[in-house]
Amino acid sequence: MASRSIALALGVENSLVGRAWHWRGGNMALGADAASLQNDILTQLLLTRGVDPQDVARHAKPTLRDFLPDPSEFRDMDAAAERIAQAVLSDETITIYGDYDVDGATSAALLVDLLRNVGARANYYIPDRLLEGYGPSGEALVRLAEEGSSLIVTVDCGAMAHEALGQARDAGVDVIVVDHHKCSPELPPAAALVNPNRLDESDLAAAHGHLAAVGVAFLLAIALIRTLRDRGYFDDREEPNLMALLDLVALGTVADVAALHGLNRAFVAQGLKVMARRERIGMSALIDASRLKRAPQCSDLGFALGPRINAGGRVGESTLGVRLLTTSDADEAREIAEQLSALNEDRRAIEAEVQQAAEALLAGQHNRAVQVLSGAGWHPGVIGIVAGRIKEKTGKPAIVIALEDDSGVGKGSGRSISGVDLGAAIIAARESGLLVAGGGHAMAAGLTIERSMLEDFAAFLDERLARDVDRARQNQVMQLDLAVAPGGLTPSLVETLEQAGPYGVGWPGPRVAVGPVRIVKADIVGKDHLRVIAAGEDGRSLKAIAFRAAESEMAQTLMHRSAGRRFHLAGRARIDDWGSRPQAELHLEDAAFAD
């Protein structure tokens, strides 16, 4: 039921997807200056995303100068920079130990690239997902020390690796942790732990808890160069261009689904500019392998470039992403990018099999607050993606667990919905003895569990999160930014809307309602996509497409029960550039009867 205190958009209280439609910003009362700003779409978009009217200019064109904090505000940042600077000056061997996903790969590539540029001896180590699992292992850290690394920097992992870091300490090797995952009150024995989500962090630093690990690594890069500069290291050599690293920061931030507001939005906006210049050989090869004929946009990072880097860690060789992003050999870059594209196709096939098996189990989960689905033989490299798909399908948090046939141990990955902190629940379950290991952040988490504990674990999540899930689902509405007739859905409108980007979690892309329209044609294209051709009362028509929506109530209504009815269609306005000239289309997310 829609809140009576907020005006319904276009009078829609219950759409075909079962949501009320609201104007973003509530009743659209935007303050004293609203009357003079009402024709400025860009300003309206910024204001309805929480920007203060006096701060519009800064957010309209986000730059690092306007959003970057002093890295020294973060606990252990200066200590980390000092220790790495010492290693550079002493010609020590430094190994960057990264996670096997995009955030880990970009974080590792950023520090390796920077360290090599300043003349340091820098290596990298990416664990194998299947053989070693998530996070640093004590065995691997000790082995790296025995092979000559006196300093190890973990990126996108390590915040909860108490035992592994204890082994490294006992072996006499210094470990610096650069992470963004949730921490426990007791910190692991690291030489420094840089993480805005430390529980003892300052308010200013904690306000940057939405950073991906690659964003934290970039702040460390700034601190390191400043430290080396203070020591006179650049008196006779050129300083590296830190801005050239922002393509890595943008890719890791978007692919890790980090909230795109404040500093992250500046990272991505500026990183896309760097990426468009194609100065990084590996990134250029990745863009070509993704068949992009234009400069990458924010959505491309999450749906084209990121999945290819991830494919190496999921179903292939875990080091491929870092190798690609750090190579200076164009032929090698092209070969790795093509290999990652092939692995991505393999990943899609494996994912489809696991998703089908997981969805078959949903019938027994209808009363669960969190969908906990497990199966023997499921590939652990795709369970996170499948969890995301299940979450989208059910509107509830989902955890998908791949059980090993012989040991009875399961590796799980979870994805949450807005308003439900899954990472905190996983940490609580681990502390309660229900998990072998586990951690994460609000929207995503990973875990290791004994098969015998599955039911108790699911019950624990039900008890802890049921109220949060119910509240979050009740608050799910379609928030609209504007409504137009079909003739108003133009390429110029799309360009205007994109000026308030980049968009992502925490900075939602604008939703447009188009209508009223009558359905001219609605059918299924591809595997399960709904295509709609609709005509408006202004004499103009539009094309809309709803991805993976063939079996939805919305698709069935528009295809079979639309005769004589008028509808409002809602979704994201996009450019369709397949034809001879660009046309605007609607990426359909919802629809509602207009009469």
Coordinates of C-alpha atoms in Angstrom, one line a residue:
M1 CA 0.0 0.0 0.0
A2 CA 1.4 3.4 -1.0
S3 CA 2.1 5.9 1.8
R4 CA -0.7 8.5 1.9
S5 CA 1.8 11.2 2.9
I6 CA 3.5 11.0 -0.5
A7 CA 1.6 11.8 -3.7
L8 CA 1.3 9.0 -6.1
A9 CA 2.9 9.5 -9.5
L10 CA 0.3 9.4 -12.3
G11 CA -2.1 7.9 -9.7
V12 CA -0.4 4.5 -9.8
E13 CA -0.9 2.7 -6.6
N14 CA -0.4 -0.9 -7.8
S15 CA 1.5 -1.4 -11.1
L16 CA 1.8 -4.6 -13.1
V17 CA 4.9 -5.4 -11.0
G18 CA 2.9 -4.7 -7.8
R19 CA 4.5 -1.4 -6.9
A20 CA 3.2 2.1 -6.2
W21 CA 4.7 4.9 -8.3
H22 CA 6.1 7.9 -6.5
W23 CA 7.8 11.0 -7.6
R24 CA 11.4 10.9 -6.5
G25 CA 11.8 13.5 -3.8
G26 CA 8.4 12.9 -2.3
N27 CA 6.0 15.7 -3.2
M28 CA 8.6 17.4 -5.3
A29 CA 8.8 20.4 -3.0
L30 CA 12.4 21.3 -3.6
G31 CA 12.8 24.4 -1.5
A32 CA 12.4 28.1 -1.9
D33 CA 14.2 28.2 -5.3
A34 CA 12.1 25.4 -6.8
A35 CA 10.0 27.7 -9.0
S36 CA 13.1 29.2 -10.7
L37 CA 14.6 25.7 -11.2
Q38 CA 11.6 23.7 -12.3
N39 CA 12.6 23.8 -16.0
D40 CA 16.2 22.7 -15.3
I41 CA 16.1 18.9 -15.5
L42 CA 19.7 18.5 -14.5
T43 CA 19.1 20.5 -11.3
Q44 CA 16.0 18.6 -10.5
L45 CA 17.8 15.3 -10.8
L46 CA 20.5 16.5 -8.4
L47 CA 18.1 17.9 -5.9
T48 CA 16.0 14.8 -5.8
R49 CA 19.1 12.7 -5.0
G50 CA 19.7 14.7 -1.9
V51 CA 22.0 17.4 -3.1
D52 CA 21.7 20.7 -1.2
P53 CA 20.5 23.5 -3.4
Q54 CA 23.7 25.5 -2.5
D55 CA 25.9 22.5 -3.6
V56 CA 24.4 21.8 -7.0
A57 CA 27.4 23.1 -9.0
R58 CA 29.9 20.8 -7.2
H59 CA 27.7 17.7 -7.9
A60 CA 26.8 18.6 -11.4
K61 CA 30.5 18.1 -12.5
P62 CA 32.1 15.9 -9.8
T63 CA 35.9 16.3 -9.6
L64 CA 38.5 14.9 -7.2
R65 CA 39.4 18.4 -6.2
D66 CA 36.0 18.9 -4.7
F67 CA 35.5 15.5 -3.1
L68 CA 38.8 14.0 -2.2
P69 CA 39.6 13.8 1.5
D70 CA 43.0 14.1 3.0
P71 CA 44.2 10.4 3.1
S72 CA 45.8 11.0 6.5
E73 CA 42.3 11.3 8.0
F74 CA 42.1 7.4 7.8
R75 CA 43.5 5.3 10.6
D76 CA 46.9 3.6 9.8
M77 CA 47.1 5.4 6.4
D78 CA 50.3 7.3 7.2
A79 CA 51.8 4.2 8.9
A80 CA 51.0 2.2 5.7
A81 CA 52.5 4.8 3.5
E82 CA 55.6 5.1 5.6
R83 CA 56.2 1.3 5.6
I84 CA 55.7 1.1 1.8
A85 CA 58.0 4.1 1.3
Q86 CA 60.6 2.4 3.4
A87 CA 60.3 -0.7 1.3
V88 CA 60.7 1.4 -1.9
L89 CA 63.8 3.2 -0.5
S90 CA 65.4 -0.1 0.7
D91 CA 64.7 -2.0 -2.5
E92 CA 62.6 -4.6 -0.7
T93 CA 60.4 -7.0 -2.6
I94 CA 56.7 -6.1 -2.2
T95 CA 53.9 -8.5 -3.0
I96 CA 50.4 -7.3 -3.6
Y97 CA 47.9 -10.0 -2.5
G98 CA 44.6 -9.4 -4.1
D99 CA 41.1 -10.9 -4.2
Y100 CA 40.1 -12.7 -7.4
D101 CA 37.2 -10.4 -8.4
V102 CA 37.2 -7.1 -10.3
D103 CA 37.8 -5.0 -7.2
G104 CA 40.7 -7.1 -6.1
A105 CA 42.2 -7.2 -9.6
T106 CA 41.9 -3.5 -10.1
S107 CA 43.2 -2.7 -6.6
A108 CA 46.2 -5.0 -7.2
A109 CA 46.9 -3.7 -10.6
L110 CA 46.8 -0.1 -9.3
L111 CA 49.4 -0.7 -6.6
V112 CA 51.6 -2.9 -8.8
D113 CA 51.5 -0.3 -11.6
L114 CA 52.3 2.6 -9.2
L115 CA 55.1 0.7 -7.4
R116 CA 56.8 -0.3 -10.6
N117 CA 56.5 3.2 -11.9
V118 CA 58.5 4.5 -8.9
G119 CA 61.1 1.8 -9.4
A120 CA 60.1 -0.6 -6.7
R121 CA 60.2 -4.4 -7.0
A122 CA 56.6 -5.3 -7.0
N123 CA 54.9 -8.7 -7.5
Y124 CA 51.3 -9.8 -7.2
Y125 CA 49.6 -12.9 -5.9
I126 CA 45.9 -13.8 -6.6
P127 CA 44.6 -16.9 -4.9
D128 CA 42.8 -19.6 -6.8
R129 CA 39.0 -19.4 -5.9
L130 CA 38.6 -23.2 -5.9
L131 CA 41.8 -24.3 -4.3
E132 CA 42.4 -21.5 -1.8
G133 CA 39.1 -19.7 -1.4
Y134 CA 38.6 -16.1 -0.4
G135 CA 41.1 -14.0 1.6
P136 CA 44.7 -14.4 2.5
S137 CA 45.8 -17.8 3.8
G138 CA 48.6 -18.2 6.3
E139 CA 50.3 -20.8 4.1
A140 CA 50.4 -18.5 1.1
L141 CA 51.7 -15.5 3.2
V142 CA 54.5 -17.5 4.7
R143 CA 55.4 -18.9 1.3
L144 CA 55.6 -15.5 -0.2
A145 CA 57.9 -14.4 2.7
E146 CA 60.1 -17.5 2.2
E147 CA 60.4 -16.5 -1.5
G148 CA 61.7 -13.1 -0.6
S149 CA 58.8 -10.7 0.0
S150 CA 59.5 -8.7 3.2
L151 CA 56.3 -6.7 2.8
I152 CA 52.9 -8.0 1.6
V153 CA 49.9 -5.7 1.0
T154 CA 46.5 -7.4 0.9
V155 CA 43.8 -5.6 -1.1
D156 CA 40.1 -6.2 -1.0
C157 CA 40.7 -8.8 1.7
G158 CA 42.3 -9.3 5.0
A159 CA 40.1 -7.3 7.4
M160 CA 39.0 -10.6 9.1
A161 CA 42.1 -12.7 8.5
H162 CA 43.2 -12.9 12.1
E163 CA 44.7 -16.4 11.9
A164 CA 46.5 -15.9 8.6
L165 CA 48.0 -12.6 9.6
G166 CA 49.1 -14.1 12.9
Q167 CA 51.0 -16.8 10.9
A168 CA 52.6 -14.1 8.8
R169 CA 53.6 -12.1 11.9
D170 CA 55.2 -15.2 13.4
A171 CA 57.1 -15.7 10.2
G172 CA 58.6 -12.2 10.4
V173 CA 56.8 -10.6 7.4
D174 CA 55.0 -7.3 7.6
V175 CA 51.5 -7.3 6.2
I176 CA 49.5 -4.2 5.4
V177 CA 45.7 -4.6 4.9
V178 CA 43.8 -2.4 2.5
D179 CA 40.2 -3.4 2.6
H180 CA 36.6 -2.1 2.7
H181 CA 34.7 -5.0 4.2
K182 CA 33.2 -5.0 7.6
C183 CA 35.6 -5.4 10.6
S184 CA 35.2 -6.9 14.0
P185 CA 36.1 -5.0 17.1
E186 CA 39.3 -7.0 17.4
L187 CA 41.6 -6.2 14.5
P188 CA 44.0 -8.7 12.9
P189 CA 47.7 -8.4 13.7
A190 CA 48.7 -6.3 10.7
A191 CA 51.5 -3.7 10.4
A192 CA 48.7 -1.4 9.3
L193 CA 45.0 -1.8 8.5
V194 CA 43.5 0.8 6.2
N195 CA 39.8 0.4 6.0
P196 CA 37.1 3.1 6.3
N197 CA 34.8 0.5 7.9
R198 CA 37.0 0.0 11.0
L199 CA 34.8 0.4 14.0
D200 CA 37.3 2.8 15.5
E201 CA 37.5 5.1 12.5
S202 CA 37.0 8.8 12.7
D203 CA 33.6 10.3 11.5
L204 CA 35.2 11.8 8.4
A205 CA 36.8 8.6 7.3
A206 CA 33.8 6.5 8.2
A207 CA 31.7 8.7 5.9
H208 CA 33.7 7.0 3.1
G209 CA 32.7 3.5 4.1
H210 CA 31.0 3.2 0.7
L211 CA 34.4 3.1 -1.1
A212 CA 35.4 0.0 -3.0
A213 CA 38.8 -1.4 -2.1
V214 CA 40.3 0.1 -5.2
G215 CA 39.2 3.6 -4.0
V216 CA 41.0 3.0 -0.7
A217 CA 44.0 1.8 -2.6
F218 CA 44.0 5.1 -4.6
L219 CA 44.0 7.1 -1.4
L220 CA 47.0 5.0 -0.2
A221 CA 48.7 5.8 -3.5
I222 CA 48.3 9.5 -2.8
A223 CA 49.7 9.1 0.7
L224 CA 52.6 7.0 -0.6
I225 CA 53.6 9.6 -3.3
R226 CA 53.3 12.4 -0.7
T227 CA 55.6 10.4 1.7
L228 CA 58.2 9.7 -1.0
R229 CA 58.1 13.4 -2.1
D230 CA 58.7 14.5 1.5
R231 CA 61.7 12.2 1.6
G232 CA 63.2 13.8 -1.5
Y233 CA 62.6 10.7 -3.6
F234 CA 61.4 12.7 -6.6
D235 CA 64.2 15.3 -6.5
D236 CA 65.8 13.7 -9.5
R237 CA 63.0 11.6 -11.0
E238 CA 59.5 12.3 -12.4
E239 CA 56.5 11.7 -10.2
P240 CA 53.9 9.2 -11.5
N241 CA 50.7 10.6 -12.8
L242 CA 48.1 9.4 -10.3
M243 CA 45.2 10.6 -12.4
A244 CA 46.2 7.9 -15.0
L245 CA 45.1 5.3 -12.4
L246 CA 41.5 6.4 -12.3
D247 CA 40.4 4.1 -15.1
L248 CA 41.2 1.2 -12.7
V249 CA 39.4 3.0 -9.9
A250 CA 36.3 3.5 -12.0
L251 CA 36.2 -0.1 -13.2
G252 CA 36.6 -1.6 -9.7
T253 CA 34.1 0.8 -8.1
V254 CA 31.3 0.1 -10.6
A255 CA 31.9 -3.6 -10.9
D256 CA 31.9 -4.0 -7.1
V257 CA 28.5 -2.2 -7.0
A258 CA 29.8 0.4 -4.7
A259 CA 27.5 3.4 -3.9
L260 CA 28.0 6.1 -6.6
H261 CA 27.7 9.2 -4.5
G262 CA 30.3 11.7 -3.3
L263 CA 33.9 10.6 -3.9
N264 CA 32.9 7.4 -5.8
R265 CA 30.9 9.4 -8.3
A266 CA 33.9 11.7 -8.8
F267 CA 36.1 8.6 -9.2
V268 CA 33.9 7.1 -11.9
A269 CA 33.2 10.4 -13.7
Q270 CA 36.9 11.2 -14.0
G271 CA 37.9 7.5 -14.6
L272 CA 35.7 7.3 -17.6
K273 CA 37.5 10.2 -19.2
V274 CA 40.8 8.4 -18.6
M275 CA 39.4 5.2 -20.0
A276 CA 38.2 7.0 -23.2
R277 CA 41.8 8.0 -23.9
R278 CA 42.8 4.2 -24.0
E279 CA 46.3 4.9 -22.6
R280 CA 46.3 1.6 -20.6
I281 CA 47.1 -1.2 -23.1
G282 CA 45.2 -3.9 -21.2
M283 CA 42.1 -1.7 -20.8
S284 CA 42.1 -0.8 -24.4
A285 CA 42.3 -4.5 -25.4
L286 CA 39.5 -5.3 -22.9
I287 CA 37.3 -2.6 -24.5
D288 CA 38.0 -4.1 -28.0
A289 CA 37.2 -7.6 -26.7
S290 CA 33.9 -6.3 -25.4
R291 CA 33.0 -5.1 -28.9
L292 CA 32.5 -1.5 -27.8
K293 CA 32.6 0.9 -30.7
R294 CA 32.5 4.0 -28.6
A295 CA 34.0 5.3 -25.3
P296 CA 32.8 3.1 -22.4
Q297 CA 29.9 4.4 -20.3
C298 CA 29.3 3.6 -16.7
S299 CA 26.9 0.8 -17.5
D300 CA 29.6 -0.9 -19.7
L301 CA 31.9 -1.2 -16.7
G302 CA 29.3 -3.3 -14.9
F303 CA 27.9 -5.3 -17.8
A304 CA 30.7 -5.6 -20.4
L305 CA 34.2 -5.0 -19.0
G306 CA 33.7 -6.1 -15.4
P307 CA 32.3 -9.6 -16.1
R308 CA 35.2 -10.4 -18.4
I309 CA 37.7 -9.6 -15.6
N310 CA 35.6 -11.6 -13.2
A311 CA 35.5 -14.6 -15.5
G312 CA 39.2 -15.3 -14.9
G313 CA 38.6 -15.6 -11.1
R314 CA 35.3 -17.4 -11.5
V315 CA 36.0 -20.2 -14.0
G316 CA 39.5 -19.6 -15.3
E317 CA 42.9 -18.5 -14.1
S318 CA 42.7 -16.0 -11.2
T319 CA 45.7 -13.9 -12.3
L320 CA 44.4 -13.1 -15.8
G321 CA 42.8 -9.8 -14.8
V322 CA 45.9 -8.4 -13.1
R323 CA 48.1 -9.6 -15.9
L324 CA 45.9 -7.8 -18.4
L325 CA 45.7 -4.6 -16.5
T326 CA 49.4 -4.3 -15.9
T327 CA 51.0 -5.6 -19.2
S328 CA 52.8 -3.3 -21.5
D329 CA 52.7 -5.8 -24.4
A330 CA 49.9 -5.1 -26.8
D331 CA 49.9 -8.7 -28.2
E332 CA 49.8 -10.2 -24.8
A333 CA 47.0 -7.9 -23.8
R334 CA 45.0 -8.9 -26.9
E335 CA 45.5 -12.6 -26.2
I336 CA 44.4 -12.3 -22.5
A337 CA 41.4 -10.1 -23.4
E338 CA 40.2 -12.7 -25.9
Q339 CA 40.8 -15.5 -23.4
L340 CA 38.7 -13.6 -20.8
S341 CA 35.9 -13.2 -23.3
A342 CA 35.9 -16.9 -24.0
L343 CA 35.9 -17.7 -20.3
N344 CA 33.0 -15.2 -19.9
E345 CA 31.0 -17.3 -22.4
D346 CA 31.8 -20.4 -20.4
R347 CA 30.7 -18.6 -17.2
R348 CA 27.4 -17.8 -18.7
A349 CA 26.7 -21.4 -19.6
I350 CA 27.7 -22.6 -16.1
E351 CA 25.7 -19.9 -14.5
A352 CA 22.5 -20.8 -16.5
E353 CA 22.8 -24.4 -15.2
V354 CA 23.2 -23.4 -11.6
Q355 CA 20.5 -20.8 -11.8
Q356 CA 18.0 -23.3 -13.2
A357 CA 18.8 -25.7 -10.4
A358 CA 18.6 -23.0 -7.7
E359 CA 15.2 -21.7 -9.0
A360 CA 13.8 -25.2 -8.8
L361 CA 14.3 -25.1 -5.1
L362 CA 12.5 -21.8 -4.6
A363 CA 9.1 -23.4 -4.0
G364 CA 10.3 -24.7 -0.6
Q365 CA 11.5 -21.2 0.3
H366 CA 8.4 -19.1 0.1
N367 CA 8.2 -18.4 3.8
R368 CA 11.9 -17.5 4.2
A369 CA 13.0 -13.9 4.8
V370 CA 16.3 -14.8 3.1
Q371 CA 16.4 -17.3 0.2
V372 CA 19.1 -19.9 1.2
L373 CA 19.6 -22.3 -1.7
S374 CA 22.3 -25.0 -1.8
G375 CA 23.3 -27.8 -4.1
A376 CA 26.1 -30.3 -4.6
G377 CA 28.3 -29.8 -7.6
W378 CA 27.4 -26.2 -8.2
H379 CA 30.3 -24.2 -9.5
P380 CA 31.4 -21.8 -6.7
G381 CA 32.6 -19.3 -9.3
V382 CA 29.0 -18.3 -10.3
I383 CA 27.1 -18.5 -7.1
G384 CA 27.3 -14.8 -6.5
I385 CA 25.8 -14.0 -9.8
V386 CA 23.1 -16.5 -9.3
A387 CA 22.3 -15.1 -5.9
G388 CA 21.9 -11.7 -7.5
R389 CA 19.5 -13.2 -10.1
I390 CA 17.4 -14.9 -7.3
K391 CA 17.3 -11.7 -5.4
E392 CA 16.0 -9.8 -8.5
K393 CA 13.4 -12.6 -9.1
T394 CA 12.1 -12.8 -5.5
G395 CA 12.7 -9.3 -4.1
K396 CA 14.4 -10.9 -1.1
P397 CA 18.0 -11.3 -0.1
A398 CA 19.5 -14.6 -1.5
I399 CA 22.4 -16.8 -0.5
V400 CA 23.5 -19.5 -2.9
I401 CA 25.8 -22.3 -1.5
A402 CA 27.9 -24.7 -3.5
L403 CA 28.4 -27.9 -1.5
E404 CA 31.5 -30.0 -2.0
D405 CA 30.6 -33.6 -2.7
D406 CA 33.2 -35.2 -0.5
S407 CA 33.7 -32.9 2.5
G408 CA 30.2 -31.7 3.1
V409 CA 31.5 -28.1 3.3
G410 CA 29.7 -25.4 1.3
K411 CA 31.0 -22.1 -0.1
G412 CA 28.2 -19.5 -0.2
S413 CA 27.7 -16.1 -1.7
G414 CA 24.9 -13.7 -0.9
R415 CA 23.3 -10.6 -2.3
S416 CA 20.9 -8.3 -0.4
I417 CA 18.3 -5.7 -1.0
S418 CA 18.4 -2.1 0.0
G419 CA 17.7 -1.7 3.7
V420 CA 18.9 -5.2 4.8
D421 CA 22.5 -5.4 6.0
L422 CA 23.5 -9.0 5.0
G423 CA 27.2 -8.6 5.8
A424 CA 26.5 -7.8 9.5
A425 CA 24.2 -10.8 9.7
I426 CA 26.8 -13.1 8.2
I427 CA 29.4 -11.9 10.7
A428 CA 26.9 -12.4 13.5
A429 CA 26.2 -16.0 12.3
R430 CA 29.9 -16.7 12.2
E431 CA 30.4 -15.4 15.8
S432 CA 27.4 -17.6 16.8
G433 CA 29.3 -20.7 15.6
L434 CA 27.0 -21.3 12.6
L435 CA 29.7 -20.7 10.0
V436 CA 33.2 -21.8 9.5
A437 CA 34.0 -18.4 8.0
G438 CA 32.1 -15.4 6.7
G439 CA 32.0 -11.7 6.1
G440 CA 31.1 -8.9 3.7
H441 CA 29.3 -5.7 3.5
A442 CA 25.6 -4.6 3.5
M443 CA 24.8 -5.6 0.0
A444 CA 27.0 -8.7 -0.5
A445 CA 28.6 -11.3 1.6
G446 CA 30.5 -14.6 1.4
L447 CA 30.7 -17.6 3.7
T448 CA 31.9 -21.1 4.4
I449 CA 29.5 -23.5 6.1
E450 CA 29.2 -27.2 7.2
R451 CA 26.3 -28.9 5.4
S452 CA 24.8 -30.0 8.8
M453 CA 24.4 -26.3 9.8
L454 CA 22.3 -25.2 6.8
E455 CA 18.9 -25.3 8.5
D456 CA 20.1 -23.6 11.7
F457 CA 21.8 -20.9 9.6
A458 CA 18.6 -20.3 7.5
A459 CA 16.6 -20.1 10.7
F460 CA 19.1 -17.7 12.3
L461 CA 18.8 -15.4 9.3
D462 CA 15.0 -15.6 9.4
E463 CA 15.0 -14.5 13.1
R464 CA 17.5 -11.7 12.6
L465 CA 16.4 -10.3 9.3
A466 CA 12.7 -11.0 8.8
R467 CA 11.6 -7.6 10.1
D468 CA 14.2 -5.8 8.1
V469 CA 13.2 -7.7 4.9
D470 CA 9.5 -7.0 5.5
R471 CA 10.1 -3.3 6.0
A472 CA 12.4 -3.1 3.0
R473 CA 9.9 -4.9 0.7
Q474 CA 7.0 -2.7 1.9
N475 CA 9.0 0.3 1.0
Q476 CA 9.8 -0.9 -2.6
V477 CA 8.3 1.6 -5.0
M478 CA 9.0 2.8 -8.5
Q479 CA 10.5 6.2 -8.1
L480 CA 10.0 8.4 -11.1
D481 CA 11.9 11.5 -12.1
L482 CA 9.7 12.8 -15.0
A483 CA 6.9 11.8 -17.3
V484 CA 6.7 12.5 -21.1
A485 CA 4.6 11.6 -24.1
P486 CA 6.2 9.3 -26.6
G487 CA 7.3 12.3 -28.7
G488 CA 9.3 13.6 -25.7
L489 CA 11.4 10.5 -25.5
T490 CA 14.3 11.8 -27.7
P491 CA 18.1 11.3 -27.9
S492 CA 18.5 14.9 -26.6
L493 CA 16.4 14.0 -23.5
V494 CA 18.6 11.0 -22.9
E495 CA 21.7 13.1 -23.2
T496 CA 20.3 15.6 -20.7
L497 CA 19.5 12.9 -18.2
E498 CA 23.0 11.4 -18.4
Q499 CA 24.5 14.7 -17.4
A500 CA 23.6 14.0 -13.8
G501 CA 25.5 10.7 -13.9
P502 CA 27.3 8.5 -13.5
Y503 CA 24.5 6.5 -11.9
G504 CA 24.6 3.4 -9.7
V505 CA 23.8 2.2 -6.2
G506 CA 23.1 5.2 -4.0
W507 CA 22.8 7.5 -7.0
P508 CA 19.9 5.9 -9.0
G509 CA 19.5 6.4 -12.7
P510 CA 16.5 8.5 -13.6
R511 CA 13.3 6.7 -14.3
V512 CA 10.9 8.1 -16.9
A513 CA 7.2 7.4 -17.4
V514 CA 5.9 7.4 -21.0
G515 CA 2.3 7.6 -21.7
P516 CA -0.5 7.2 -22.0
V517 CA 0.1 4.7 -24.8
R518 CA -1.7 1.8 -26.5
I519 CA 0.2 -1.4 -27.2
V520 CA 0.8 -1.9 -30.9
K521 CA 2.9 -5.0 -30.6
A522 CA 4.4 -7.0 -27.7
D523 CA 6.4 -10.2 -28.2
I524 CA 9.4 -12.1 -26.9
V525 CA 12.8 -11.6 -28.5
G526 CA 16.1 -13.4 -27.8
K527 CA 15.8 -16.0 -25.0
D528 CA 13.4 -14.2 -22.6
H529 CA 13.2 -10.5 -23.4
L530 CA 9.9 -8.6 -23.8
R531 CA 9.8 -6.2 -26.8
V532 CA 7.0 -3.6 -26.9
I533 CA 6.0 -1.2 -29.6
A534 CA 3.5 1.4 -28.3
A535 CA 1.7 4.5 -29.7
G536 CA 0.8 7.6 -27.9
E537 CA -2.0 10.2 -28.2
D538 CA 0.6 12.6 -29.6
G539 CA 0.8 10.5 -32.7
R540 CA 4.3 9.3 -31.9
S541 CA 5.4 5.7 -31.1
L542 CA 8.2 4.2 -29.1
K543 CA 10.1 1.0 -28.7
A544 CA 10.6 -0.5 -25.2
I545 CA 12.4 -3.7 -24.1
A546 CA 12.2 -5.5 -20.7
F547 CA 15.2 -7.8 -20.2
R548 CA 14.6 -11.3 -18.7
A549 CA 10.9 -10.5 -18.3
A550 CA 9.2 -13.1 -20.6
E551 CA 7.5 -14.9 -17.7
S552 CA 6.5 -11.9 -15.7
E553 CA 2.9 -10.7 -15.1
M554 CA 3.8 -7.5 -16.8
A555 CA 4.8 -9.3 -20.0
Q556 CA 1.8 -11.5 -20.0
T557 CA -0.5 -8.6 -19.6
L558 CA 1.1 -6.5 -22.3
M559 CA 1.1 -9.4 -24.7
H560 CA -2.3 -10.9 -24.1
R561 CA -4.5 -8.5 -22.1
S562 CA -3.8 -5.1 -23.6
A563 CA -6.5 -4.8 -26.2
G564 CA -8.5 -1.6 -25.7
R565 CA -6.4 -0.5 -22.7
R566 CA -4.1 2.4 -22.2
F567 CA -0.9 2.1 -20.2
H568 CA 1.9 4.1 -18.6
L569 CA 5.3 2.5 -19.3
A570 CA 8.2 3.2 -16.9
G571 CA 12.0 2.6 -17.0
R572 CA 15.3 4.0 -18.1
A573 CA 15.6 6.1 -21.3
R574 CA 18.4 4.8 -23.5
I575 CA 20.0 5.4 -26.9
D576 CA 19.5 2.7 -29.5
D577 CA 22.4 3.2 -31.9
W578 CA 22.0 0.1 -34.0
G579 CA 20.2 1.8 -36.8
S580 CA 21.4 4.5 -39.3
R581 CA 20.7 7.2 -36.8
P582 CA 20.4 7.0 -33.0
Q583 CA 16.9 6.6 -31.5
A584 CA 15.7 6.8 -28.0
E585 CA 14.1 3.7 -26.5
L586 CA 12.8 2.7 -23.1
H587 CA 14.4 -0.1 -21.0
L588 CA 11.1 -1.2 -19.5
E589 CA 11.0 -1.9 -15.8
D590 CA 7.3 -1.5 -14.9
A591 CA 3.9 -0.7 -16.5
A592 CA 0.5 0.4 -15.2
F593 CA -3.0 0.8 -16.5
A594 CA -3.7 4.4 -17.4
D595 CA -7.5 4.1 -17.2

